[in-house]
Short mmCIF file of C-alpha atoms in Angstrom, two decimals:
data_model
loop_
_atom_site.label_atom_id
_atom_site.label_comp_id
_atom_site.label_asym_id
_atom_site.label_seq_id
_atom_site.Cartn_x
_atom_site.Cartn_y
_atom_site.Cartn_z
CA MET A 286 103.32 182.22 261.90
CA PRO A 287 105.94 184.93 260.91
CA SER A 288 109.43 183.71 260.44
CA LEU A 289 112.15 184.95 262.90
CA LYS A 290 113.83 186.98 260.11
CA SER A 291 110.95 188.97 259.47
CA PHE A 292 109.78 189.20 263.05
CA ILE A 293 112.75 190.57 264.68
CA PRO A 294 113.20 193.70 262.69
CA ALA A 295 109.52 194.73 262.83
CA PHE A 296 109.83 194.19 266.63
CA ALA A 297 113.05 196.38 266.73
CA ALA A 298 111.52 199.17 264.69
CA ALA A 299 108.34 198.95 267.07
CA THR A 300 110.61 199.49 270.04
CA LEU A 301 112.45 202.33 268.52
CA LEU A 302 109.65 204.22 267.54
CA ALA A 303 107.57 203.53 270.86
CA SER A 304 108.13 206.94 272.11
CA VAL A 305 106.36 209.05 269.29
CA ALA A 306 103.86 206.42 268.51
CA THR A 307 101.25 207.95 265.94
CA ALA A 308 99.19 206.10 263.37
CA ASP A 309 102.08 207.00 260.57
CA ASP A 310 104.70 205.18 262.33
CA HIS A 311 105.02 202.56 259.73
CA LEU A 312 105.61 205.21 257.16
CA VAL A 313 108.78 206.74 256.18
CA LYS A 314 109.63 209.79 258.18
CA TYR A 315 110.31 213.13 256.37
CA GLU A 316 110.98 216.78 257.24
CA VAL A 317 109.02 219.58 255.88
CA VAL A 318 110.76 222.82 255.21
CA ASP A 319 109.44 225.69 253.28
CA TYR A 320 106.34 223.94 252.13
CA GLY A 321 108.38 221.31 250.63
CA ILE A 322 110.03 217.82 251.25
CA ALA A 323 113.65 217.88 249.97
CA LYS A 324 114.67 214.26 250.44
CA SER A 325 113.39 211.30 248.42
CA LEU A 326 111.24 209.14 250.48
CA THR A 327 112.90 205.98 249.09
CA GLY A 328 116.46 207.76 249.14
CA LYS A 329 116.51 207.22 245.30
CA ALA A 330 115.23 209.25 242.34
CA GLY A 331 111.89 207.79 241.07
CA ASP A 332 111.22 206.43 237.59
CA PRO A 333 109.10 208.72 235.32
CA ALA A 334 107.53 205.86 233.10
CA ALA A 335 106.26 204.11 236.13
CA GLY A 336 105.05 207.59 237.53
CA GLU A 337 103.03 208.00 234.41
CA LYS A 338 101.25 204.70 234.98
CA ALA A 339 100.59 205.37 238.75
CA PHE A 340 99.38 209.01 237.86
CA VAL A 341 96.58 207.72 235.25
CA ASN A 342 95.71 204.53 237.17
CA ARG A 343 92.27 205.20 238.61
CA LYS A 344 92.98 203.07 241.56
CA GLN A 345 96.31 204.60 242.26
CA GLY A 346 97.04 208.40 241.72
CA ASN A 347 93.67 208.91 239.65
CA CYS A 348 95.01 212.46 239.27
CA LEU A 349 93.20 212.91 235.95
CA ALA A 350 89.92 212.84 237.96
CA CYS A 351 90.63 216.41 238.88
CA HIS A 352 93.54 217.73 236.79
CA GLN A 353 93.82 218.30 232.99
CA VAL A 354 97.35 217.41 231.22
CA THR A 355 97.71 218.11 227.68
CA LYS A 356 100.22 215.38 226.89
CA LEU A 357 97.84 212.84 228.39
CA SER A 358 94.87 213.71 226.00
CA ALA A 359 94.84 210.13 224.68
CA HIS A 360 93.35 209.33 228.07
CA PRO A 361 89.61 210.39 228.43
CA PHE A 362 87.68 212.64 230.99
CA HIS A 363 90.07 214.86 232.42
CA GLY A 364 88.54 216.61 235.53
CA GLU A 365 88.50 220.25 236.03
CA ILE A 366 88.43 220.41 239.91
CA GLY A 367 92.14 221.42 240.17
CA PRO A 368 94.23 223.41 237.89
CA SER A 369 95.96 222.08 234.78
CA LEU A 370 99.35 220.42 235.37
CA ASP A 371 100.82 221.60 232.17
CA GLY A 372 104.08 223.28 233.06
CA VAL A 373 103.78 222.54 236.42
CA ALA A 374 107.68 221.76 236.90
CA GLU A 375 108.32 225.35 235.92
CA ARG A 376 106.03 226.80 238.74
CA TYR A 377 107.47 224.39 241.49
CA GLU A 378 110.42 222.64 242.76
CA GLU A 379 110.93 219.16 243.51
CA PRO A 380 110.57 219.53 247.25
CA GLN A 381 107.06 221.27 246.75
CA LEU A 382 105.93 218.82 244.25
CA ARG A 383 106.70 215.95 246.84
CA LEU A 384 104.81 217.52 249.61
CA GLN A 385 101.98 218.37 247.24
CA VAL A 386 101.43 214.66 246.49
CA VAL A 387 102.46 213.35 249.97
CA ASN A 388 100.09 215.77 251.78
CA ALA A 389 98.32 218.51 250.04
CA LYS A 390 96.67 219.66 253.35
CA ALA A 391 100.12 220.76 254.71
CA ILE A 392 100.06 223.51 252.12
CA ASN A 393 96.09 224.16 252.17
CA PRO A 394 94.37 222.77 255.04
CA ASP A 395 90.95 223.02 253.18
CA THR A 396 91.95 221.25 249.90
CA ILE A 397 89.96 218.72 248.22
CA MET A 398 93.06 217.01 246.93
CA PRO A 399 93.75 213.75 248.86
CA ALA A 400 96.84 213.16 250.77
CA PHE A 401 98.64 210.27 249.05
CA TYR A 402 100.99 209.52 251.63
CA ARG A 403 99.36 209.72 254.91
CA THR A 404 97.34 207.53 257.31
CA ASP A 405 96.65 209.35 260.47
CA GLY A 406 93.88 211.50 261.19
CA PHE A 407 91.47 209.69 258.96
CA HIS A 408 87.82 209.20 259.85
CA ARG A 409 85.94 205.82 259.23
CA VAL A 410 88.19 204.62 256.61
CA LEU A 411 86.81 201.44 254.94
CA LYS A 412 88.49 198.33 256.20
CA LYS A 413 89.94 197.38 252.94
CA PHE A 414 92.04 200.68 253.16
CA LYS A 415 92.77 201.07 256.87
CA ASP A 416 96.31 202.07 257.80
CA LYS A 417 97.17 201.96 254.06
CA THR A 418 98.42 204.97 252.11
CA VAL A 419 96.84 205.72 248.67
CA LEU A 420 100.15 205.44 246.91
CA THR A 421 103.51 203.74 248.20
CA ALA A 422 106.64 205.82 249.00
CA GLN A 423 108.03 204.20 245.69
CA GLN A 424 104.89 205.46 243.65
CA VAL A 425 105.09 209.04 245.09
CA GLU A 426 108.89 209.21 244.13
CA ASP A 427 107.80 207.89 240.50
CA ILE A 428 104.83 210.34 240.38
CA VAL A 429 107.32 213.32 241.50
CA ALA A 430 109.79 212.28 238.79
CA TYR A 431 106.98 212.18 236.17
CA LEU A 432 105.79 215.68 237.33
CA LYS A 433 109.13 216.90 236.82
CA THR A 434 108.99 216.32 232.91
CA PHE A 435 105.92 218.74 233.04
CA LYS A 436 107.87 221.56 231.41
CA MET B 45 65.84 232.28 222.78
CA LYS B 46 65.59 232.53 226.81
CA MET B 47 62.78 230.23 228.36
CA ASN B 48 62.29 229.24 231.74
CA TRP B 49 61.64 225.81 232.86
CA LYS B 50 58.12 226.32 233.87
CA GLN B 51 57.46 226.97 230.14
CA VAL B 52 59.70 224.20 229.06
CA THR B 53 57.57 221.72 231.26
CA PHE B 54 54.44 222.72 229.39
CA VAL B 55 56.34 222.28 226.03
CA ALA B 56 57.84 219.00 226.80
CA ALA B 57 54.66 217.74 227.74
CA ALA B 58 53.01 218.80 224.70
CA CYS B 59 55.93 217.67 222.58
CA ALA B 60 58.31 215.25 223.73
CA VAL B 61 60.47 215.56 220.66
CA CYS B 62 61.16 219.25 220.67
CA ALA B 63 64.88 218.55 221.43
CA SER B 64 65.72 222.17 220.23
CA VAL B 65 63.93 223.70 223.04
CA PHE B 66 66.29 222.09 225.49
CA VAL B 67 69.42 222.85 223.58
CA SER B 68 68.73 226.56 223.51
CA SER B 69 67.50 226.69 227.05
CA ALA B 70 70.67 224.98 228.43
CA ASN B 71 72.39 228.31 228.80
CA ALA B 72 69.33 230.36 229.90
CA ALA B 73 69.96 232.03 233.22
CA ASP B 74 66.33 231.48 234.49
CA TRP B 75 66.12 227.88 235.86
CA GLY B 76 62.46 228.77 237.18
CA GLN B 77 61.35 226.76 240.15
CA TYR B 78 64.43 224.60 239.99
CA GLU B 79 66.58 227.47 241.45
CA VAL B 80 65.93 229.42 244.60
CA ASP B 81 68.60 231.94 245.58
CA ASP B 82 71.74 230.04 245.35
CA ARG B 83 70.25 226.57 245.58
CA ARG B 84 69.86 224.41 242.50
CA SER B 85 68.28 221.33 241.96
CA GLY B 86 70.40 218.44 240.25
CA PHE B 87 67.85 219.08 237.43
CA THR B 88 69.86 222.12 236.28
CA TYR B 89 73.14 220.27 235.93
CA MET B 90 71.53 217.40 234.04
CA THR B 91 71.77 216.77 230.19
CA ASP B 92 68.99 217.99 228.08
CA GLU B 93 67.95 214.47 227.42
CA SER B 94 67.62 213.66 231.03
CA ARG B 95 65.77 216.74 231.79
CA ALA B 96 63.21 216.08 228.81
CA MET B 97 62.90 212.28 230.24
CA GLN B 98 62.06 213.66 233.61
CA VAL B 99 59.55 216.28 232.93
CA ASP B 100 57.37 213.92 230.62
CA SER B 101 55.81 211.47 232.76
CA PHE B 102 55.12 209.30 229.83
CA GLN B 103 59.06 209.07 229.23
CA ASN B 104 59.93 209.12 232.75
CA PRO B 105 61.21 205.50 233.83
CA GLY B 106 60.71 206.24 237.40
CA MET B 107 56.96 206.33 236.75
CA ILE B 108 56.92 202.43 236.92
CA TRP B 109 57.66 202.63 240.59
CA VAL B 110 55.02 205.27 241.07
CA GLU B 111 52.40 203.17 239.33
CA GLN B 112 53.54 199.92 241.39
CA GLY B 113 53.27 202.18 244.61
CA ALA B 114 49.65 202.97 243.59
CA GLU B 115 48.79 199.44 243.55
CA LEU B 116 50.25 198.52 246.86
CA TRP B 117 48.28 201.36 248.49
CA THR B 118 45.08 199.57 248.14
CA GLU B 119 46.43 196.00 248.58
CA VAL B 120 45.28 194.49 251.86
CA ASN B 121 48.48 193.45 253.89
CA GLY B 122 48.97 192.08 257.54
CA LYS B 123 46.96 190.34 260.43
CA ALA B 124 44.74 193.56 260.65
CA GLY B 125 43.31 192.81 257.19
CA LYS B 126 43.93 196.60 256.08
CA SER B 127 45.31 198.42 253.28
CA CYS B 128 46.84 201.91 253.31
CA ALA B 129 43.85 203.01 251.79
CA SER B 130 41.57 201.61 254.62
CA CYS B 131 42.75 204.41 256.79
CA HIS B 132 44.37 207.20 254.39
CA GLU B 133 41.77 206.72 251.59
CA ASP B 134 42.65 208.83 248.56
CA ALA B 135 46.36 209.35 248.50
CA THR B 136 46.35 212.37 246.28
CA ALA B 137 44.78 214.21 249.24
CA ALA B 138 46.25 212.40 252.27
CA MET B 139 49.99 212.09 251.18
CA LYS B 140 50.19 215.62 249.36
CA GLY B 141 53.00 217.65 251.11
CA VAL B 142 54.49 214.73 252.90
CA ALA B 143 57.68 214.63 250.72
CA ALA B 144 58.00 218.41 251.11
CA ARG B 145 57.78 218.25 254.96
CA TYR B 146 59.73 215.09 255.79
CA PRO B 147 61.82 213.90 257.58
CA VAL B 148 59.96 215.15 260.68
CA TYR B 149 60.49 214.68 264.46
CA ASP B 150 57.92 212.27 265.85
CA GLU B 151 56.76 213.13 269.23
CA GLY B 152 55.24 209.72 269.85
CA ALA B 153 58.11 207.66 268.65
CA LYS B 154 60.65 210.28 270.02
CA THR B 155 62.79 209.92 266.77
CA LEU B 156 63.18 211.56 263.37
CA GLN B 157 60.85 209.95 260.94
CA SER B 158 61.70 209.64 257.30
CA VAL B 159 59.08 208.73 254.65
CA GLU B 160 60.46 205.15 254.79
CA THR B 161 60.34 204.86 258.61
CA GLN B 162 56.78 206.10 258.75
CA ILE B 163 55.78 203.57 256.30
CA ASN B 164 57.19 200.85 258.32
CA HIS B 165 55.59 202.14 261.52
CA CYS B 166 52.20 202.21 259.86
CA LEU B 167 52.89 198.59 258.62
CA GLU B 168 53.96 197.15 261.76
CA ASN B 169 51.72 199.10 264.15
CA ASN B 170 48.61 200.08 261.97
CA MET B 171 48.41 196.68 259.98
CA GLN B 172 50.50 194.14 261.93
CA ALA B 173 52.44 193.40 258.63
CA GLU B 174 56.02 192.68 257.99
CA PRO B 175 57.92 196.25 257.41
CA TYR B 176 59.46 196.66 253.92
CA LYS B 177 63.39 196.47 253.64
CA TRP B 178 64.81 199.78 252.95
CA GLU B 179 65.95 199.32 249.32
CA SER B 180 63.19 196.58 248.41
CA THR B 181 60.89 197.10 245.37
CA GLU B 182 57.94 197.53 247.87
CA MET B 183 59.78 200.28 249.65
CA LEU B 184 60.98 202.08 246.60
CA SER B 185 57.47 201.79 244.91
CA MET B 186 55.74 203.15 247.93
CA THR B 187 58.03 206.16 248.63
CA SER B 188 58.00 206.97 244.81
CA PHE B 189 54.25 206.78 244.85
CA ILE B 190 54.01 208.90 248.13
CA ASN B 191 56.62 211.56 247.20
CA ASN B 192 55.14 212.08 243.82
CA GLN B 193 52.03 213.27 245.39
CA SER B 194 53.92 216.35 246.28
CA LEU B 195 55.31 217.09 242.79
CA GLY B 196 56.27 220.68 242.46
CA MET B 197 55.61 221.57 246.10
CA PRO B 198 58.55 223.61 247.82
CA VAL B 199 60.68 221.56 250.15
CA ASP B 200 59.94 223.02 253.67
CA VAL B 201 61.50 220.92 256.48
CA LYS B 202 61.22 221.86 260.27
CA ILE B 203 64.56 222.31 261.94
CA ASP B 204 63.61 223.92 265.25
CA GLY B 205 62.33 222.35 268.53
CA PRO B 206 63.42 218.73 268.87
CA ALA B 207 64.57 218.66 265.22
CA ALA B 208 67.18 221.09 266.05
CA GLU B 209 69.51 218.43 267.44
CA TRP B 210 69.06 216.18 264.36
CA TYR B 211 69.77 219.05 262.12
CA GLU B 212 72.84 219.98 263.92
CA LYS B 213 74.25 216.22 263.87
CA GLY B 214 73.49 216.29 259.93
CA LYS B 215 75.26 219.42 259.53
CA ALA B 216 78.35 218.17 261.44
CA PHE B 217 78.29 215.13 259.25
CA TYR B 218 78.26 217.13 256.11
CA TYR B 219 81.38 219.05 256.91
CA GLU B 220 83.44 216.28 258.36
CA ARG B 221 86.05 214.75 256.09
CA ARG B 222 86.10 210.96 255.84
CA GLY B 223 87.42 208.01 254.27
CA GLN B 224 91.11 207.34 252.95
CA LEU B 225 90.41 210.10 250.40
CA ASP B 226 89.67 212.29 253.29
CA MET B 227 86.85 214.41 251.85
CA ALA B 228 83.77 215.94 253.31
CA CYS B 229 80.31 216.37 251.45
CA LYS B 230 81.23 220.02 251.22
CA HIS B 231 84.38 219.39 249.19
CA CYS B 232 82.44 218.10 246.30
CA HIS B 233 78.80 219.30 246.61
CA GLU B 234 79.34 222.98 247.96
CA ASP B 235 83.00 224.00 247.03
CA ASN B 236 83.03 222.24 243.68
CA ALA B 237 79.25 222.23 242.38
CA GLY B 238 79.23 222.62 238.72
CA GLY B 239 82.77 221.53 238.40
CA ILE B 240 83.79 218.28 236.41
CA ILE B 241 85.39 215.45 238.26
CA ARG B 242 86.47 212.57 235.74
CA ALA B 243 83.35 212.58 233.40
CA ASN B 244 80.78 213.63 236.09
CA THR B 245 79.50 217.18 236.52
CA LEU B 246 79.11 217.85 240.17
CA THR B 247 75.85 219.18 241.49
CA GLN B 248 74.84 220.52 244.83
CA GLY B 249 73.86 217.28 245.98
CA GLN B 250 70.23 217.89 246.67
CA VAL B 251 67.64 215.28 247.63
CA ASN B 252 64.54 216.92 246.46
CA GLY B 253 64.06 214.20 243.68
CA PHE B 254 64.18 211.13 245.59
CA PRO B 255 63.61 208.29 245.02
CA THR B 256 65.53 209.35 241.68
CA TYR B 257 65.66 207.13 238.83
CA ARG B 258 69.50 206.95 238.03
CA LEU B 259 70.61 206.02 234.53
CA LYS B 260 73.67 204.36 236.10
CA TRP B 261 71.27 202.18 238.40
CA GLN B 262 68.76 201.47 235.86
CA LYS B 263 66.29 201.83 238.48
CA VAL B 264 65.15 203.95 241.42
CA GLY B 265 67.06 204.42 244.55
CA SER B 266 66.70 206.07 247.94
CA ILE B 267 68.51 208.97 249.55
CA HIS B 268 70.37 206.70 251.79
CA ARG B 269 71.49 204.53 248.98
CA ARG B 270 72.99 207.59 247.49
CA PHE B 271 74.77 208.58 250.78
CA ARG B 272 76.20 205.13 250.80
CA GLY B 273 77.56 205.61 247.40
CA CYS B 274 79.17 208.97 248.15
CA ASN B 275 80.78 207.77 251.48
CA LYS B 276 82.24 204.66 249.70
CA GLN B 277 83.74 206.47 246.70
CA VAL B 278 85.86 208.55 249.08
CA ARG B 279 86.70 205.04 250.67
CA SER B 280 84.86 205.54 253.80
CA ALA B 281 82.60 203.07 255.67
CA PRO B 282 79.19 203.62 254.78
CA PHE B 283 76.46 203.62 257.64
CA GLY B 284 73.24 201.64 257.38
CA TYR B 285 70.02 202.37 255.52
CA GLY B 286 68.09 204.07 258.13
CA SER B 287 70.69 204.81 260.71
CA ASP B 288 70.47 207.78 262.98
CA GLU B 289 73.47 209.24 261.22
CA TYR B 290 71.72 209.08 257.74
CA LEU B 291 68.35 210.45 259.15
CA ALA B 292 70.15 213.54 260.51
CA LEU B 293 72.05 213.99 257.26
CA GLU B 294 68.90 213.52 255.20
CA LEU B 295 67.34 216.42 257.36
CA TYR B 296 70.29 218.70 257.00
CA VAL B 297 70.56 218.02 253.22
CA LYS B 298 66.98 218.48 252.63
CA TRP B 299 67.20 221.91 254.51
CA ARG B 300 69.95 222.90 252.16
CA GLY B 301 67.42 222.49 249.33
CA ARG B 302 64.66 224.52 250.90
CA GLY B 303 62.25 226.00 248.44
CA LEU B 304 63.44 223.63 245.76
CA PRO B 305 60.49 221.51 244.22
CA VAL B 306 59.66 217.74 245.12
CA GLU B 307 60.61 216.26 241.68
CA THR B 308 60.04 212.62 242.54
CA PRO B 309 60.78 210.51 240.45
CA ALA B 310 63.73 212.81 239.41
CA VAL B 311 66.02 211.23 236.55
CA ARG B 312 69.73 211.58 237.19
CA ASN B 313 72.79 210.54 235.66
#
């Protein structure tokens, strides 16, 4: 049984959001402006070292499945489905990088790139992953901070 | 040196160690029967070693299942005291063309019949025997044996009449995003065929070689096993073996490979 302490905030949050009920209600809210998300999902800057770990981890970002990154050449098997991310911080600002990771489909609806911080609108998700995001808000921020080092 | 794969097949049969032939043909534009218009068999994306292994029936590890199937063909099974051969006699004649035509709509059973479901239909109704489990050694052996009788024949499935509804259902499945990673079949096998995802070269995801011997599995596997694997890797709940969803998808994907040769048992990574 949940303790009263943990129960009350959860209940309060549920009533607050009841009027805009979507499957993504348990996620941090964000605003998309000019194909970007300006504000950090956690309110803080991410940690690029943690970001590198989440980026290469095959159960988390698994970004190398599709992208090549020269400075990660010690890791084998970089995919070629997406573009090389070398110098990506020179091509995009932080807000655009954040939206690209959070929900690439907001930029290109037909893309193969997964939405790493989204749960709504998915079809037949395996039970184990149901209503879960691929990355946590913290991991998204860490990866964004890491991408900003790609100069 | 430019060679097409019809010629290479002969060379391979004659000389299994002519590795240099395969190296030089890898860049050749002419894939012979393995390419029809923009449709390419998974064969054309494999390594030279896998291709050499497939076309030489002495080296092809999938031939073990074909041979086991040949034995089952003449084995009496079930209360009716019959074997497949009791009715169908010589499989090389009776089963020739089945793999190229299937799945087919069965007017009697009012459903789409794959080779597997047709075999079980005969086991239950014509032999009073237990049906084979989908991914059992018996089923894989029998389907490998039956499909091998159509080796080299062009895929030609019927998608009109009562099959049309199944075809449309399969097509919708193919283009529908699914799973936490939110991808449709088309994102990998249509948009990115030939691309490298991690260590794998994506193919068009054709089904003309099933059951295929997969080096990763170390055995042959059915089309539906492959569909389940492709669903699960995008973190989507798979459908059951022999489900209507997968039968419809099988018909649609088979149609996408129309004209490609039956390759059973194909060898794939």
